[in-house]
Short mmCIF file of C-alpha atoms in Angstrom, two decimals:
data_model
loop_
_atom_site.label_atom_id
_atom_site.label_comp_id
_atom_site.label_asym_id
_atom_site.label_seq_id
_atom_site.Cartn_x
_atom_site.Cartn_y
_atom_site.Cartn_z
CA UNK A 6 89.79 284.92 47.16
CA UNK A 7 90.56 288.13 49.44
CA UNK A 8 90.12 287.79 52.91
CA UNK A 9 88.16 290.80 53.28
CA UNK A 10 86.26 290.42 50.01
CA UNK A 11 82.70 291.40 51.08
CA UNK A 12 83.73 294.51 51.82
CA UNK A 13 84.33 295.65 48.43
CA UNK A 14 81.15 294.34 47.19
CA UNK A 15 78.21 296.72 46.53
CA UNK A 16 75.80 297.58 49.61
CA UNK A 17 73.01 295.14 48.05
CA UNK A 18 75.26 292.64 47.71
CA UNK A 19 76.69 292.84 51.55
CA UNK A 20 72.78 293.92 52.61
CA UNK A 21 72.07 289.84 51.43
CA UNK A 22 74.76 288.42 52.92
CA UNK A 23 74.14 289.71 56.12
CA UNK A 24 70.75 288.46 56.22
CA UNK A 25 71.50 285.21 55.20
CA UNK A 26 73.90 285.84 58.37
CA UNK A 27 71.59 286.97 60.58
CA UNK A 28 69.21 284.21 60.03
CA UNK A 29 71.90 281.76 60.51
CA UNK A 30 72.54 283.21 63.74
CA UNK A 31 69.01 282.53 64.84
CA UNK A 32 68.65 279.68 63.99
CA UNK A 33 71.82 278.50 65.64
CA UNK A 34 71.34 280.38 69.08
CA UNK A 35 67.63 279.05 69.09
CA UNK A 36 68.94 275.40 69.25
CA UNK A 37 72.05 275.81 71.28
CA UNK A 38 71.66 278.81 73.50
CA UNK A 39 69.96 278.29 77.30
CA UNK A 40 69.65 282.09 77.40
CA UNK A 41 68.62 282.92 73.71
CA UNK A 42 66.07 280.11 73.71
CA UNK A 43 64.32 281.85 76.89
CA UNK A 44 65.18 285.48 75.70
CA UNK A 45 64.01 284.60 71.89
CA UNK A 46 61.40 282.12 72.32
CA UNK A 47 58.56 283.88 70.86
CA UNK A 48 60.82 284.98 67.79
CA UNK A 49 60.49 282.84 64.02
CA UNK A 50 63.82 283.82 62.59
CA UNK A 51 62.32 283.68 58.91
CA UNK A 52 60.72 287.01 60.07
CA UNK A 53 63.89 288.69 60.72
CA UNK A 54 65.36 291.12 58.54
CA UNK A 55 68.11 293.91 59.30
CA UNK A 56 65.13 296.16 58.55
CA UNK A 57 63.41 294.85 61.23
CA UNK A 58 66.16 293.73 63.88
CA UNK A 59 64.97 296.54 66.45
CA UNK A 60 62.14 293.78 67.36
CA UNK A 61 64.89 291.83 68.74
CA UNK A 62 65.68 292.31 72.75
CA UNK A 63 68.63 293.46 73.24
CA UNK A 64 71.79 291.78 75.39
CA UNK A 65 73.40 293.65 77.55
CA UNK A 66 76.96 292.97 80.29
CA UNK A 67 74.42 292.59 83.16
CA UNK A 68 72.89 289.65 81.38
CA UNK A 69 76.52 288.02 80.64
CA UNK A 70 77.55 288.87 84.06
CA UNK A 71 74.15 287.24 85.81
CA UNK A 72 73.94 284.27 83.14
CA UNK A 73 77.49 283.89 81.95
CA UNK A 74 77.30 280.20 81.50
CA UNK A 75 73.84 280.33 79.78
CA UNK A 76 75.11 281.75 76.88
CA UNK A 77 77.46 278.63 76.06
CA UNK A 78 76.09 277.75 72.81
CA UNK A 79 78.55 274.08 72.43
CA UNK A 80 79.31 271.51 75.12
CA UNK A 81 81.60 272.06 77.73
CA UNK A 82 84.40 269.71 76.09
CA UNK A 83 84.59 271.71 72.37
CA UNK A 84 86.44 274.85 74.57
CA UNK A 85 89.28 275.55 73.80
CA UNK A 86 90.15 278.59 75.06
CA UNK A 87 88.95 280.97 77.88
CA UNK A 88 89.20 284.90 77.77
CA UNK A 89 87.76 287.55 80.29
CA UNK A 90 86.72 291.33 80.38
CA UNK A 91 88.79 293.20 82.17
CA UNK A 92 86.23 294.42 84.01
CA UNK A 93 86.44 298.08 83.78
CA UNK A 94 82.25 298.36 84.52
CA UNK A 95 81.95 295.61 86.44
CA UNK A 96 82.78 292.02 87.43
CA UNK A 97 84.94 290.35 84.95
CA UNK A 98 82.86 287.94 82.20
CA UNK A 99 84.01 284.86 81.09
CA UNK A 100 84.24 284.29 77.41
CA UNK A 101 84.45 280.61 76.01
CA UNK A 102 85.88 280.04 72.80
CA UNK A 103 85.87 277.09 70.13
CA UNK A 104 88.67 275.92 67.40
CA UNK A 105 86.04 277.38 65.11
CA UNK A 106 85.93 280.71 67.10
CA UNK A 107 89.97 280.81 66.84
CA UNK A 108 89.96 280.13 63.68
CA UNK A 109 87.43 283.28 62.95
CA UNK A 110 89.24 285.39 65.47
CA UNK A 111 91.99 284.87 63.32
CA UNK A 112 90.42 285.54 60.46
CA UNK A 113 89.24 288.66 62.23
CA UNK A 114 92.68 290.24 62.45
CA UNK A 115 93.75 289.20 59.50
CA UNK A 116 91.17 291.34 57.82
CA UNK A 117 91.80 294.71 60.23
CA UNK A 118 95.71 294.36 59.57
CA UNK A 119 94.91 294.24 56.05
CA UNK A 120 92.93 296.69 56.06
CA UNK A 121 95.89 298.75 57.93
CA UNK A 122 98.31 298.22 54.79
CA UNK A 123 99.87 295.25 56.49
CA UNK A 124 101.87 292.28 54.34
CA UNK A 125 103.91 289.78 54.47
CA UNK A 126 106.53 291.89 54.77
CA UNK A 127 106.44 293.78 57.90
CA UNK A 128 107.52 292.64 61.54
CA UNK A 129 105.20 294.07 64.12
CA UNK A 130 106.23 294.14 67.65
CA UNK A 131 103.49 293.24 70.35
CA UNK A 132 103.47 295.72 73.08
CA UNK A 133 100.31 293.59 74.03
CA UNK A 134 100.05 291.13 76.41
CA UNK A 135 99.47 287.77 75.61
CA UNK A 136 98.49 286.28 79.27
CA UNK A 137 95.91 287.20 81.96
CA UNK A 138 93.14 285.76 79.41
CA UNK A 139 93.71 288.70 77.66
CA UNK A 140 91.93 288.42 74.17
CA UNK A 141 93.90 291.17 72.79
CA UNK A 142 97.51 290.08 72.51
CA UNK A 143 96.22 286.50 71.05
CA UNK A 144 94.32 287.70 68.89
CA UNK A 145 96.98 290.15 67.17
CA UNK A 146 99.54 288.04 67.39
CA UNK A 147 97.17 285.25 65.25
CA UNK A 148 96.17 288.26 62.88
CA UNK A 149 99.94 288.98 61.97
CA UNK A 150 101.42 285.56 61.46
CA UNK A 151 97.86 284.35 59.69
CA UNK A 152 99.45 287.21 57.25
CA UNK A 153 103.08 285.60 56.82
CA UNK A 154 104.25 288.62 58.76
CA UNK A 155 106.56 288.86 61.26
CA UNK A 156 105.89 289.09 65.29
CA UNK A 157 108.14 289.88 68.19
CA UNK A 158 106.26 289.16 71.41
CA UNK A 159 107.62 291.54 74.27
CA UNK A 160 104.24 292.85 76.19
CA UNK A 161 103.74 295.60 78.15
CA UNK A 162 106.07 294.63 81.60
CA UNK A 163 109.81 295.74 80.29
CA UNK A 164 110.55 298.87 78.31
CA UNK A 165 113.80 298.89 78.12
CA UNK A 166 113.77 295.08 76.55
CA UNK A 167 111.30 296.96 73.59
CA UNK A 168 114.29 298.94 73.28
CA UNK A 169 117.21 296.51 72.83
CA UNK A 170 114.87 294.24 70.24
CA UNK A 171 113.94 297.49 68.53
CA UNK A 172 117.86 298.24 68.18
CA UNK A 173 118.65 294.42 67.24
CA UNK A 174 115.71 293.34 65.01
CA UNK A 175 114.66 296.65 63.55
CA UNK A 176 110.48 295.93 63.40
CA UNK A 177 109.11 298.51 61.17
CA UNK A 178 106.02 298.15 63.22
CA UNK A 179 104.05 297.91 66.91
CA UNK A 180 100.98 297.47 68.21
CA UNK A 181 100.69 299.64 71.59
CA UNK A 182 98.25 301.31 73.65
CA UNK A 183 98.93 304.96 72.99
CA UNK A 184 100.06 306.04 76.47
CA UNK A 185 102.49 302.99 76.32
CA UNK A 186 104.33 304.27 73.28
CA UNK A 187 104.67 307.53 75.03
CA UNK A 188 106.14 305.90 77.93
CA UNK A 189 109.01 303.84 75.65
CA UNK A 190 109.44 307.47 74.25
CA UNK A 191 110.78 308.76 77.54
CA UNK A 192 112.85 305.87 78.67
CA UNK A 193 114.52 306.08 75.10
CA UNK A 194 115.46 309.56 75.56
CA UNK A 195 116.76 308.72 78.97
CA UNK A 196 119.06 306.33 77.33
CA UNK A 197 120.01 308.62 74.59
CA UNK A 198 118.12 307.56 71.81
CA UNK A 199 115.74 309.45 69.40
CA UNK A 200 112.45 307.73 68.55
CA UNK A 201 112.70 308.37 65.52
CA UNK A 202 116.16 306.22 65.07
CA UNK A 203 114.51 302.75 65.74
CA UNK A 204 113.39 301.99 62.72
CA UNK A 205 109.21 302.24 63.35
CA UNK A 206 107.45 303.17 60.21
CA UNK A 207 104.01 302.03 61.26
CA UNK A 208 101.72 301.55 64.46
CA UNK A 209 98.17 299.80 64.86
CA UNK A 210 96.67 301.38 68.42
CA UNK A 211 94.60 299.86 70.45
CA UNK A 212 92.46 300.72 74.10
CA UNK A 213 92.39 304.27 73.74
CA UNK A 214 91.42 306.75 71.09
CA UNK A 215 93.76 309.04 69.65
CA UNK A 216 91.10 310.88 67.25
CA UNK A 217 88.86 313.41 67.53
CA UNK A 218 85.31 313.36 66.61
CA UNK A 219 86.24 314.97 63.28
CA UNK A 220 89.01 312.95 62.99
CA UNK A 221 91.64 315.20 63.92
CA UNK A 222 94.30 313.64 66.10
CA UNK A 223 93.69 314.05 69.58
CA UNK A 224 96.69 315.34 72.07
CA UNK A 225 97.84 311.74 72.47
CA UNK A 226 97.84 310.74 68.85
CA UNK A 227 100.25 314.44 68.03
CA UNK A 228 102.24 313.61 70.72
CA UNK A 229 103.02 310.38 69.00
CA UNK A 230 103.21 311.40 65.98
CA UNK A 231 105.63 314.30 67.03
CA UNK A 232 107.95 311.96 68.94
CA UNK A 233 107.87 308.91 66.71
CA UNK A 234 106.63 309.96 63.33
CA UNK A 235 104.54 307.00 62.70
CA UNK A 236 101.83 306.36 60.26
CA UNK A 237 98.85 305.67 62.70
CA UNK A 238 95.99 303.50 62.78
CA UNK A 239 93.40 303.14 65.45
CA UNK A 240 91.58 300.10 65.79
CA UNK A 241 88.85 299.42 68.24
CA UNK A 242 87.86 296.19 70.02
CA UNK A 243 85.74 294.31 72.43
CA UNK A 244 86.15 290.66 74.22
CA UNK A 245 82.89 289.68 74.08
CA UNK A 246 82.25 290.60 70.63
CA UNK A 247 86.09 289.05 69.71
CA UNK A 248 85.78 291.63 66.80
CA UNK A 249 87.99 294.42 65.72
CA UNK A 250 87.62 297.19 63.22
CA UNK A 251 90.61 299.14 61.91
CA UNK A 252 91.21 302.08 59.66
CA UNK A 253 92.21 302.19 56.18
CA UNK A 254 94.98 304.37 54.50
CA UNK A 255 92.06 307.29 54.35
CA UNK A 256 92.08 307.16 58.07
CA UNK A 257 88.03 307.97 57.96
CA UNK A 258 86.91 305.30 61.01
CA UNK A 259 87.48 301.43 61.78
CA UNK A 260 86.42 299.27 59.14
CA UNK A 261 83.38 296.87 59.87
CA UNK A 262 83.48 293.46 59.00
CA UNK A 263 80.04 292.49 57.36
CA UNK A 264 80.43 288.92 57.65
CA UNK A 265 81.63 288.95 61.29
CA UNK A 266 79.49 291.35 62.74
CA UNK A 267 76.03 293.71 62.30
CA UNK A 268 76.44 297.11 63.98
CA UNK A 269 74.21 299.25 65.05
CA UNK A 270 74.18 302.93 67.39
CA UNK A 271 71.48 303.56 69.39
CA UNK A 272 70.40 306.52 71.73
CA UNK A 273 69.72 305.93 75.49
CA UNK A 274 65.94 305.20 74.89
CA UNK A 275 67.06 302.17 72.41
CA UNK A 276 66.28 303.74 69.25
CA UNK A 277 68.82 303.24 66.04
CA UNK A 278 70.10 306.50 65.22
CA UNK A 279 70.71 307.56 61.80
CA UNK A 280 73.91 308.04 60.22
CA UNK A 281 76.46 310.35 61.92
CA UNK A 282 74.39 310.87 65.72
CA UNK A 283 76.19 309.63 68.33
CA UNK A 284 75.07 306.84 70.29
CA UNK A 285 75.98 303.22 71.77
CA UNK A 286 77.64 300.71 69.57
CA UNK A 287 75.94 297.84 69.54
CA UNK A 288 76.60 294.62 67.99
CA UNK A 289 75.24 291.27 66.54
CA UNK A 290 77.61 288.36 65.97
CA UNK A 291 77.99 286.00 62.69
CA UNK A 292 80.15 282.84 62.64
CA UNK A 293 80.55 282.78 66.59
CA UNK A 294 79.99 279.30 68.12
CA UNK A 295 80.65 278.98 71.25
CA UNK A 296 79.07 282.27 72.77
CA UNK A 297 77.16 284.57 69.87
CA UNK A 298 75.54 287.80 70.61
CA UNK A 299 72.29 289.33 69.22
CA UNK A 300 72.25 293.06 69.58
CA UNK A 301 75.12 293.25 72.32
CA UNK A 302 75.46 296.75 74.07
CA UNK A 303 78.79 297.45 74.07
CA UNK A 304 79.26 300.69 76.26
CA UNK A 305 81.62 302.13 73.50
CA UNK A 306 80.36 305.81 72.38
CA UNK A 307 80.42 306.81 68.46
CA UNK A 308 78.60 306.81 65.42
CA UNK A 309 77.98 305.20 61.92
CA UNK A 310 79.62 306.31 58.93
CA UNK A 311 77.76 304.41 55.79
CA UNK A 312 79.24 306.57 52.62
CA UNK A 313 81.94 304.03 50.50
CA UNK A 314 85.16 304.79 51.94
CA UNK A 315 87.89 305.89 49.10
CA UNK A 316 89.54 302.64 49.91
CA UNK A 317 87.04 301.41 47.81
CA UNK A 318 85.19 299.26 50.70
CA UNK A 319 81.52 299.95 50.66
CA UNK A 320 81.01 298.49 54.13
CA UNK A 321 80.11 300.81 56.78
CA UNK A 322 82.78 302.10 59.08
CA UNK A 323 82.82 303.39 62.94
CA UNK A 324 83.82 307.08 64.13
CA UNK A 325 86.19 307.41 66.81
CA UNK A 326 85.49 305.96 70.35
CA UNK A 327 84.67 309.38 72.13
CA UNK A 328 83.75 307.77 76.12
CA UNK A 329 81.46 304.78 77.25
CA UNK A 330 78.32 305.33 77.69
CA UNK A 331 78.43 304.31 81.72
CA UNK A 332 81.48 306.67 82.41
CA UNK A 333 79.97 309.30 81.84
CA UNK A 334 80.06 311.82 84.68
CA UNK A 335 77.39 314.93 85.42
CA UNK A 336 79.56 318.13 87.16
CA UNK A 337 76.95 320.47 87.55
CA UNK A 338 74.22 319.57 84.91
CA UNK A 339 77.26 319.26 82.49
CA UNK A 340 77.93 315.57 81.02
CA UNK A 341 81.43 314.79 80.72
CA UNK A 342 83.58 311.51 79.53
CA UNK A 343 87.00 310.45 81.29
CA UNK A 344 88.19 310.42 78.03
CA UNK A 345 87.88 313.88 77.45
CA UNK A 346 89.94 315.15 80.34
CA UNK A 347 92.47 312.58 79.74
CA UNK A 348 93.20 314.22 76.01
CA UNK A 349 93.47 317.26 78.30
CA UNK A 350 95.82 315.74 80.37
CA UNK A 351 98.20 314.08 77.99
CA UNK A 352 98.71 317.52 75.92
CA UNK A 353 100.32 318.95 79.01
CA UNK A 354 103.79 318.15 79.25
CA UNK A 355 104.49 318.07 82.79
CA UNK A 356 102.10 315.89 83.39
CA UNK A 357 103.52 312.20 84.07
CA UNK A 358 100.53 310.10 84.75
CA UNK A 359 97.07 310.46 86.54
CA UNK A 360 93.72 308.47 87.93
CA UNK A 361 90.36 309.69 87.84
CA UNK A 362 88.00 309.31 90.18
CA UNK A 363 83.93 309.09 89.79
CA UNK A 364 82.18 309.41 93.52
CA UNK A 365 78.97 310.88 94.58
CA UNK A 366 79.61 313.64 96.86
CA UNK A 367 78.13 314.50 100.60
CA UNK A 368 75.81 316.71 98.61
CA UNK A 369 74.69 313.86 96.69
CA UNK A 370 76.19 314.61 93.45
CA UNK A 371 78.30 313.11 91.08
CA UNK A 372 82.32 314.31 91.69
CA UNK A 373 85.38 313.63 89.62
CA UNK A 374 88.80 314.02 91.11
CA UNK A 375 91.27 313.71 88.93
CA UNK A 376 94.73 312.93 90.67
CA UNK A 377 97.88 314.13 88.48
CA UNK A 378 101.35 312.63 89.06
CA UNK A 379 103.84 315.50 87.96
CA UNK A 380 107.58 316.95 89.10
CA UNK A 381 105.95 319.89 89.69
CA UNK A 382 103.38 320.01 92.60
CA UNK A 383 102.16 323.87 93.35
CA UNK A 384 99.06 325.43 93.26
CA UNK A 385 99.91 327.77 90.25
CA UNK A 386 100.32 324.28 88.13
CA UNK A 387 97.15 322.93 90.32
CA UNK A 388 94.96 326.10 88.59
CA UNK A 389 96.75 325.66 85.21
CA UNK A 390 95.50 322.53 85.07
CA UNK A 391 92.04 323.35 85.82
CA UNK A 392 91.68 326.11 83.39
CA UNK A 393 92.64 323.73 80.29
CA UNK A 394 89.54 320.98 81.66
CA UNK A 395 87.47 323.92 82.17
CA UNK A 396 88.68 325.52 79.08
CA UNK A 397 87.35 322.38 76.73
CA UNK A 398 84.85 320.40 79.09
CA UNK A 399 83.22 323.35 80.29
CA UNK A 400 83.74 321.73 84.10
CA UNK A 401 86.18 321.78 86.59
CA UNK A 402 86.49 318.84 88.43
CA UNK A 403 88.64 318.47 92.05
CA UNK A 404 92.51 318.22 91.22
CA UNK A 405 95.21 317.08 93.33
CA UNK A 406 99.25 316.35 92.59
CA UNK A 407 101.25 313.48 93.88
CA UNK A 408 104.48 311.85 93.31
CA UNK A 409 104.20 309.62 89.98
CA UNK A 410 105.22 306.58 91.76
CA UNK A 411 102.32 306.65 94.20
CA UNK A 412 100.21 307.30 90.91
CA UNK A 413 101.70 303.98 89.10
CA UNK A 414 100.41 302.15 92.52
CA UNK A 415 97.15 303.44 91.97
CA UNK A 416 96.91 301.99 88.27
CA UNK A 417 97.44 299.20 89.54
CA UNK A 418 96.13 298.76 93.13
CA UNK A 419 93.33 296.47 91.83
CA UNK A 420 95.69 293.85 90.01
CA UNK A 421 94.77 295.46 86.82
CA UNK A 422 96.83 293.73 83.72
CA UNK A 423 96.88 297.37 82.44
CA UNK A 424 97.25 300.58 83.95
CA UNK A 425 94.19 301.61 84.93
CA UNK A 426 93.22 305.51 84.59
CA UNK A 427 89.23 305.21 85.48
CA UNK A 428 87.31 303.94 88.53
CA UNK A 429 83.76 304.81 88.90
CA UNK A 430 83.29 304.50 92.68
CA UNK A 431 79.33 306.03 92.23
CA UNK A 432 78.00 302.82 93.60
CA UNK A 433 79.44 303.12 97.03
CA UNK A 434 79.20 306.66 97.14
CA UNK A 435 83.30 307.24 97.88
CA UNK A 436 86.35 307.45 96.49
CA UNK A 437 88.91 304.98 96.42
CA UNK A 438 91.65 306.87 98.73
CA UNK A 439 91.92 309.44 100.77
#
């Protein structure tokens, strides 16, 4: 049998399984969950259909961060493994995981690589990392060798090491944030060497989007492809979810798993939205035992796409990530996602690297500065800069240049695992540095 077989069944057919998921789920949180038996008490799961989930409450990252330990559906002594957030909204949550969880986060990957084209055949290098209870870089690197493929495990610290193994063991693969690729693109061509000699035939990306709402690439995603020419896929993920969904060869949104997960996108009042609106992903667990989730609010921005994909999967699919749903800023009336003026900012080629900056203002506003690390540091490039966020946000938010280096300190100032390009500093009402 095909890992991923429910997803070529018809919709009835995955419509019934999922119900007979759902009720599973229930039953199982209503026995083992401290949280879910207090949240859920009043609910018979018999009377739960995916017609009728909306009755359900839902669970949100302020109820894992207040009750983490409530939501530990096994004892204490069947944990295996521990992974946290990286807590981009918030304080970091703590995510317990069983041999049976591994085992299905395995699974997991196995399914979105497949779905990416992926065999036995290929050797994928893992500009991931696989420490800091980082979900991520364990979870690809048990997707890839669960497929009797190859991995090379360099992370994200050394580019010039991606480099030599590149030159020496020739992966026709990677999985890389975008921006990271971009950044082993320029030390490469300050040794000398063209992309597009190493070998790399394919890429799975992960963290940031590289398409458009319409699909279209976005300026990262050209600039890769220019530089590398790599077939792309873009996957998206979430720790507390331990789910992934990947594109196919159509490259028309990331593949849901039926019998992993039940998605859903609402609007800010709570209401599902129909096919194609964007909204908040949100999320309800199957097969998770050590922490499930019923209708988990993910933050994540996009819609549903339900039409059979010409993969020939008939399960529904997820548009591009296009912000989260608490970055979003208001400049004068006008709503506007970091990931929006970061596009901006990675199609401009003097640009090195950058932080934004969310603050509330002495006028008591909401202010984004966006700091730009660049070569070039005058108030000609200052404007230019302005008029291309102005020119597709409609908004033009403070800008100021600095040396790159001091830049790179910022990403990392907070012991971030991963460069860090966003920090909402709205709750304190300043920014981070002067």
């Amino acid at each position: 049998m095909r890992i991923d077989e429910l997803e070529f069944k018809n919709k009835e057919e995955i419509r019934k399984a999922q119900e007979k998921l759902l009720r599973e789920s229930l039953n199982y949180i209503l026995k083992n969950s401290l949280f879910y038996k207090e949240r859920l008490s009043k609910i018979d799961p018999g009377d739960v259909t995916l017609e009728n989930i909306g009755s359900l409450p839902f669970t949100t990252k302020e109820d894992l961060q207040k009750r983490n330990n409530d939501f530990l559906s096994v004892p204490k002594k069947r944990v295996v493994e521990y992974v946290n957030t990286s807590g981009t909204t918030g304080a970091p949550i703590y995510i317990a995981l069983s041999s049976n969880d591994l085992i299905r986060l395995k699974e997991n990957e196995m399914k979105s690589f497949t779905t990416a084209g992926a065999t036995d055949q290929d050797t994928f290098q893992l500009a991931v990392t696989l420490d800091s209870m980082f979900i991520a870089g364990m979870a690809y690197y048990l997707g890839i060798t669960g497929l009797g493929a190859k991995a090379i495990r360099v992370g994200t610290k050394n580019t010039k090491m991606h480099l030599k193994v590149m030159k020496e063991l020739r992966p026709n693969g990677i999985v890389s944030v975008p921006t990271y690729l971009i950044a082993l693109s320029k030390e490469a061509e300050n040794e000398g060497i063209r992309p597009k000699d190493l070998g790399l035939k394919k890429a799975v990306l992960i963290g940031e989007s590289i398409k458009n709402r319409d699909f279209s690439m976005n300026n990262i995603g050209k600039a890769i492809q220019e530089i590398w020419d790599l077939d792309l896929y873009s996957t998206y993920g979430n720790t507390e979810i331990a789910t992934s969904m990947c594109e196919c060869k159509v490259k028309r949104g990331g593949h849901i798993h039926p019998d992993l997960v039940y998605c859903e996108v609402i609007n800010e009042k709570g209401n599902v939205l129909p096919e194609g609106e964007t909204g908040e992903l949100t999320v309800t667990t199957f097969r998770t035992e050590a922490m499930p989730l019923i209708r988990y609010r993910t933050g994540d921005i996009t819609f549903m796409i339900n039409e059979k994909c010409e993969c020939g999967r008939s399960s529904p699919r997820i548009g591009p990530i296009l912000g989260r749903e608490k970055q979003a800023i208001k400049l004068k009336g006008t709503a506007i996602y970091p990931s929006q003026v970061e596009d901006i900012l990675n199609g401009i080629p003097e640009v090195v690297n950058y932080v934004l900056e969310a603050y509330i203002g002495d006028d008591h506003g909401e202010k984004l500065h966006v700091r730009v690390g660049s070569g070039r540091r005058d108030e000609l490039f200052r404007k230019e800069i302005g008029k291309k966020i102005n020119a597709h946000a409609r908004v033009t938010p403070e800008i100021t240049l600095h040396d790159p280096e001091m830049i790179r300190d910022m990403q990392y100032k907070e012991g971030d695992r991963k460069p860090r390009r966003f920090f909402d500093r709205r709750d304190n009402g300043k920014g981070l540095w002067p």
